[in-house]
Amino acid sequence: MRVMAQMSMVMNLDKCIGCHTCSVTCKQAWTNRTGTEYVWFNNVETRPGQGYPRTYEDQEKWEGGWTLTKRGRLRLKAGGRIKNLATIFSSPKLPSIEDYYEPWTYDYETLTNAPLQEHSPVARPMSLITGKDMNITWSANWDDDLGGSELLAADPILAKVSDKVKLAYEQTFMFYLPRICEHCLNPSCAASCPSGAIYKRAEDGIVLVDQDKCRGWRKCVTGCPYKKIYFNHKTGKAEKCTFCFPRIEVGLPTVCAETCVGRLRYIGLVLYDADKVLEAATVTDPKDLLESQRGVFLDPFDPTVMREAERAGIPRDWVDAAQRSPIWALISTFKVALPLHPEYRTMPMVWYIPPLSPVVDVVQETGEDAEEAGNLFAAIDTLRIPVEYLAELFTAGDTEPVTGVLKKLAAMRSYMRDINMGRPGDPSIPAAVGMTTGEMDAMFRLLAIAKYDERYVIPPAHAEQAHNLEELATECSLDYDGGPGMGGSGPFGEGSGAGTPLAVENFRVLKDRQTSDTTAGAGTGPATRVNMLNWDGRGTPPGLFPGRDGPPAEPRTESAPDGQDTP
Amino acid sequence: MTTTLDIVLWVVVPYVCLAIFITGHAWRYRYDKFGWTTRSSQLYESKLLRWGSPLFHFGILAVFAGHVMGLGIPKSWTDAVGLSESVYHAMAVSVGLLAGLATVVGMSLLIYRRRTNGAVFGATTRMDKTMYLVLGVVIFFGLWNTIGSGVLNLYDHYDYREGVSVWFRGIFTFQLHPELMAEAPFPFQAHGMAAMLLFALWPFTRLVHVFSAPLFYLWRPYVVYRAKSERFGARAPRRGWEKSEKTRR
């Protein structure tokens, strides 16, 4: 047994209203740069729909993820190592910018400098790729809310559900599917990367791209079946969802989770046995993948697991957090969360609670009582189409687990109604789905009440390691390559050499401002550059306009001692 | 009789270019790992790239292998294993022509694509254009040498293996023969000089991606794990509270 910890997420799809707040805040935090205009680390898809990029789920077309060879071994679907290298000069299955969309801005300048005229001037759309005028034809969520239902035919999942039921299905329901990187246990993007730049963090399992090691071979884009690795077309490097690791390291939830209006996201740890991952991903029948992945997770209350976790160097407070983890509860205790496309065999670690609300809606439309357990159970059994569709998403087509989850949610709804109406809870309802009333209460608390600290159980990265974290400087703040007293900026002028740690720069600038009796940045040397982010607006210190070739001009007043006496 | 010009052209310039090549790469790797990439434009356009890029790259790899043989292996060695001059010549010319042709066709396709596709052209830097020009000149004279000297025999049976090759190896063994290059036909001189210029440009262009050829991929484990303590620039944790049972992280 080799215990490892994985930071993971569960999303409760019943609560998603498709508002895209997660996408927007994520974009503001991570991808509001040139080269990443089309990059959505987090996106929300309407289901049924084509997804983003279009039809990404059709792995016969895009060849993402893993597949089994005839001899029952795991192999990248796009081909083995040799084929991967042989096709390096032109990646055969790379989505083009048209499969995403051509990003654009508007010619806002026209609005301000157009001459006086009869009609209002118009800001025309301009391509951010070519800089030319363009027609907007597609975007990341063009088919939102089933906009343009003729597009639905291209949904690869809908194609698997038989033709006859399509129309009926379209009239039945839709739901939203927010997606981030799955931070898989068996990531095919990392396996596809020729440079070895994509790695899984040993502490918390977050999958990251080392920007200094990435050489832009773009094989990871093909390798990821969820198409959650994006190619930055300006820097020529791959970028992906970071699970907001700087926030997670200090115990804060990801930006998408923090800003989620519906509070539908849960974040927590799962302990798993790294030795069993490959075996679990190699089971023959794709329908067994859900169960085999559940089998990889380790019970954090099991004394053997706790002992092995300690032996593997997992801190005690992390094991505690794994015991309190909402993810463990939703996946393994209540078994209501399901993985997205387990058939890709990447062992994804962002799981979903399938939505019951469409079923409820249908029952409601018939005029029947939509909160009565018997009605709901019957509807789940007869509404074959939604269940089949959900099964194609979450269980490789096996309807039984989906039905099981939906019935649990229906039972909870029905059981809690009695209690909310002041009636005693009917224990036969939880019993019908194999649960006790106590378990039902606990599940209700986690799904419906879901307070902040119950949704997010995130143990901070460990204190002994704090000096390795980007945001915390616990050691001498001058102690970095080329730091103050070591010659200032690099040998090739301003900005060359290694970057200054964020915390150091802030610390120095703040200290300078707080202790100086002149305007900040009035000293000499490259360290006295004025940081525009916290410049106080007083005077015009020389550091505001540093010379082209060297330190700024002599200050007009004597500066406070800088740096030399810093502890 | 070697003139000062010969010495400058065929001794000083090569050493300067090679020095720039080596220190340039060291500098670039040290200070610009983030910029070290293929700068692929496949996201913008892939129909032409699908043909052009493999043609060019496999062609140029074959050309490189040919140069290793032609420049690196002394004539006496191939004589010693009994490879006759005519057989060697036929082999070199046929393979060289094929590889050269693939390279030229591929490169033409790629340049056409770069010029006609707005998105790709927009992503082309001045350094790219300079590099394409020099690379084009090198390839042009290289192919001309194969055709003009190897096939049409315009240069009086000039044997580069007794001229250019000896000079080239001499640069690395410090046995300098500028006179051999001074005597060589003009296209060979031009090819050599343009190549030296290309070497000097190399570290400052996208060509650096040649040195990231990911052959290690064939052996490494599929999934890479990294612990924080191994991170670049981080230091090992200080000795502090220790567990009673020593464990490895």
Short mmCIF file of N, CA, C and O in Angstrom, two decimals, chain A residues 516-558:
data_model
loop_
_atom_site.label_atom_id
_atom_site.label_comp_id
_atom_site.label_asym_id
_atom_site.label_seq_id
_atom_site.Cartn_x
_atom_site.Cartn_y
_atom_site.Cartn_z
N SER A 516 10.44 55.39 5.42
CA SER A 516 11.14 56.47 4.77
C SER A 516 10.49 57.81 5.11
O SER A 516 9.28 57.90 5.30
N ASP A 517 11.32 58.86 5.21
CA ASP A 517 10.72 60.18 5.42
C ASP A 517 10.63 60.96 4.12
O ASP A 517 10.35 62.14 4.10
N THR A 518 10.94 60.29 3.01
CA THR A 518 10.73 60.92 1.71
C THR A 518 9.73 60.08 0.94
O THR A 518 9.19 59.10 1.46
N THR A 519 9.49 60.45 -0.32
CA THR A 519 8.58 59.63 -1.12
C THR A 519 9.22 58.27 -1.38
O THR A 519 10.44 58.16 -1.46
N ALA A 520 8.40 57.27 -1.48
CA ALA A 520 8.91 55.92 -1.72
C ALA A 520 9.65 55.88 -3.05
O ALA A 520 9.30 56.56 -4.00
N GLY A 521 10.69 55.05 -3.07
CA GLY A 521 11.41 54.88 -4.32
C GLY A 521 12.38 55.99 -4.61
O GLY A 521 12.83 56.18 -5.72
N ALA A 522 12.74 56.78 -3.58
CA ALA A 522 13.63 57.89 -3.82
C ALA A 522 15.10 57.48 -3.74
O ALA A 522 15.98 58.29 -3.97
N GLY A 523 15.37 56.24 -3.39
CA GLY A 523 16.76 55.79 -3.26
C GLY A 523 17.38 55.55 -4.61
O GLY A 523 16.87 55.95 -5.65
N THR A 524 18.50 54.86 -4.61
CA THR A 524 19.15 54.52 -5.86
C THR A 524 19.16 53.02 -6.03
O THR A 524 18.90 52.28 -5.10
N GLY A 525 19.51 52.57 -7.21
CA GLY A 525 19.61 51.14 -7.47
C GLY A 525 18.30 50.59 -7.98
O GLY A 525 17.25 51.21 -7.84
N PRO A 526 18.39 49.45 -8.61
CA PRO A 526 17.21 48.87 -9.24
C PRO A 526 16.12 48.51 -8.24
O PRO A 526 14.96 48.44 -8.60
N ALA A 527 16.52 48.33 -6.97
CA ALA A 527 15.51 47.92 -6.00
C ALA A 527 14.57 49.06 -5.66
O ALA A 527 13.58 48.87 -4.99
N THR A 528 14.89 50.27 -6.09
CA THR A 528 14.05 51.39 -5.73
C THR A 528 13.06 51.74 -6.82
O THR A 528 12.48 52.81 -6.83
N ARG A 529 12.88 50.84 -7.77
CA ARG A 529 11.83 51.04 -8.75
C ARG A 529 10.51 51.25 -8.03
O ARG A 529 10.27 50.64 -6.99
N VAL A 530 9.66 52.07 -8.57
CA VAL A 530 8.38 52.31 -7.92
C VAL A 530 7.38 51.26 -8.40
O VAL A 530 7.19 51.08 -9.59
N ASN A 531 6.81 50.56 -7.44
CA ASN A 531 5.77 49.59 -7.77
C ASN A 531 4.46 50.34 -7.94
O ASN A 531 3.90 50.87 -6.98
N MET A 532 3.97 50.39 -9.17
CA MET A 532 2.80 51.20 -9.45
C MET A 532 1.56 50.69 -8.71
O MET A 532 0.59 51.42 -8.51
N LEU A 533 1.62 49.42 -8.32
CA LEU A 533 0.44 48.85 -7.66
C LEU A 533 0.21 49.46 -6.29
O LEU A 533 -0.91 49.54 -5.81
N ASN A 534 1.30 49.85 -5.61
CA ASN A 534 1.06 50.43 -4.29
C ASN A 534 1.78 51.77 -4.14
O ASN A 534 2.10 52.19 -3.05
N TRP A 535 2.00 52.43 -5.24
CA TRP A 535 2.58 53.78 -5.19
C TRP A 535 1.55 54.71 -4.55
O TRP A 535 0.37 54.67 -4.87
N ASP A 536 2.03 55.57 -3.63
CA ASP A 536 1.06 56.36 -2.89
C ASP A 536 0.71 57.68 -3.58
O ASP A 536 -0.06 58.48 -3.06
N GLY A 537 1.31 57.95 -4.73
CA GLY A 537 0.93 59.13 -5.49
C GLY A 537 1.58 60.41 -5.01
O GLY A 537 1.31 61.48 -5.53
N ARG A 538 2.48 60.29 -4.02
CA ARG A 538 3.12 61.51 -3.51
C ARG A 538 4.37 61.82 -4.32
O ARG A 538 5.27 60.98 -4.40
N GLY A 539 4.45 62.97 -4.91
CA GLY A 539 5.67 63.42 -5.58
C GLY A 539 5.99 62.61 -6.81
O GLY A 539 5.20 61.75 -7.26
N THR A 540 7.15 62.86 -7.39
CA THR A 540 7.60 62.06 -8.53
C THR A 540 8.99 61.52 -8.22
O THR A 540 10.00 62.11 -8.59
N PRO A 541 9.06 60.44 -7.48
CA PRO A 541 10.37 59.85 -7.15
C PRO A 541 11.11 59.44 -8.41
O PRO A 541 10.47 59.08 -9.41
N PRO A 542 12.43 59.50 -8.39
CA PRO A 542 13.21 59.15 -9.58
C PRO A 542 12.92 57.73 -10.05
O PRO A 542 12.98 57.44 -11.24
N GLY A 543 12.60 56.86 -9.10
CA GLY A 543 12.35 55.47 -9.48
C GLY A 543 11.13 55.31 -10.35
O GLY A 543 10.90 54.27 -10.95
N LEU A 544 10.33 56.37 -10.45
CA LEU A 544 9.13 56.29 -11.28
C LEU A 544 9.49 56.18 -12.75
O LEU A 544 8.85 55.46 -13.51
N PHE A 545 10.54 56.87 -13.13
CA PHE A 545 10.98 56.81 -14.52
C PHE A 545 12.44 56.41 -14.57
O PHE A 545 13.31 57.26 -14.76
N PRO A 546 12.74 55.14 -14.32
CA PRO A 546 14.15 54.73 -14.31
C PRO A 546 14.77 54.96 -15.68
O PRO A 546 14.09 54.86 -16.71
N GLY A 547 16.08 55.26 -15.69
CA GLY A 547 16.77 55.48 -16.95
C GLY A 547 16.78 54.22 -17.78
O GLY A 547 16.56 53.12 -17.29
N ARG A 548 17.06 54.40 -19.06
CA ARG A 548 17.06 53.26 -19.96
C ARG A 548 18.21 52.31 -19.65
O ARG A 548 18.08 51.10 -19.74
N ASP A 549 19.36 52.88 -19.26
CA ASP A 549 20.56 52.05 -19.16
C ASP A 549 21.04 51.81 -17.75
O ASP A 549 22.09 51.24 -17.55
N GLY A 550 20.40 52.25 -16.76
CA GLY A 550 20.96 52.02 -15.45
C GLY A 550 20.06 52.52 -14.36
O GLY A 550 18.87 52.73 -14.55
N PRO A 551 20.64 52.70 -13.18
CA PRO A 551 19.83 53.16 -12.05
C PRO A 551 19.32 54.56 -12.32
O PRO A 551 19.89 55.30 -13.12
N PRO A 552 18.25 54.91 -11.68
CA PRO A 552 17.66 56.23 -11.91
C PRO A 552 18.59 57.34 -11.43
O PRO A 552 19.58 57.09 -10.74
N ALA A 553 18.26 58.54 -11.81
CA ALA A 553 19.10 59.70 -11.46
C ALA A 553 19.21 59.85 -9.95
O ALA A 553 18.42 59.29 -9.19
N GLU A 554 20.21 60.59 -9.52
CA GLU A 554 20.43 60.80 -8.09
C GLU A 554 19.18 61.37 -7.43
O GLU A 554 18.49 62.21 -8.00
N PRO A 555 18.86 60.91 -6.24
CA PRO A 555 17.67 61.43 -5.57
C PRO A 555 17.91 62.86 -5.10
O PRO A 555 19.04 63.28 -4.87
N ARG A 556 16.81 63.55 -4.97
CA ARG A 556 16.94 64.93 -4.53
C ARG A 556 17.11 65.03 -3.03
O ARG A 556 17.65 65.96 -2.50
N THR A 557 16.63 64.02 -2.32
CA THR A 557 16.82 64.00 -0.87
C THR A 557 17.46 62.68 -0.49
O THR A 557 17.39 61.70 -1.23
N GLU A 558 18.06 62.68 0.68
CA GLU A 558 18.72 61.45 1.14
C GLU A 558 17.65 60.40 1.45
O GLU A 558 16.65 60.70 2.09
#
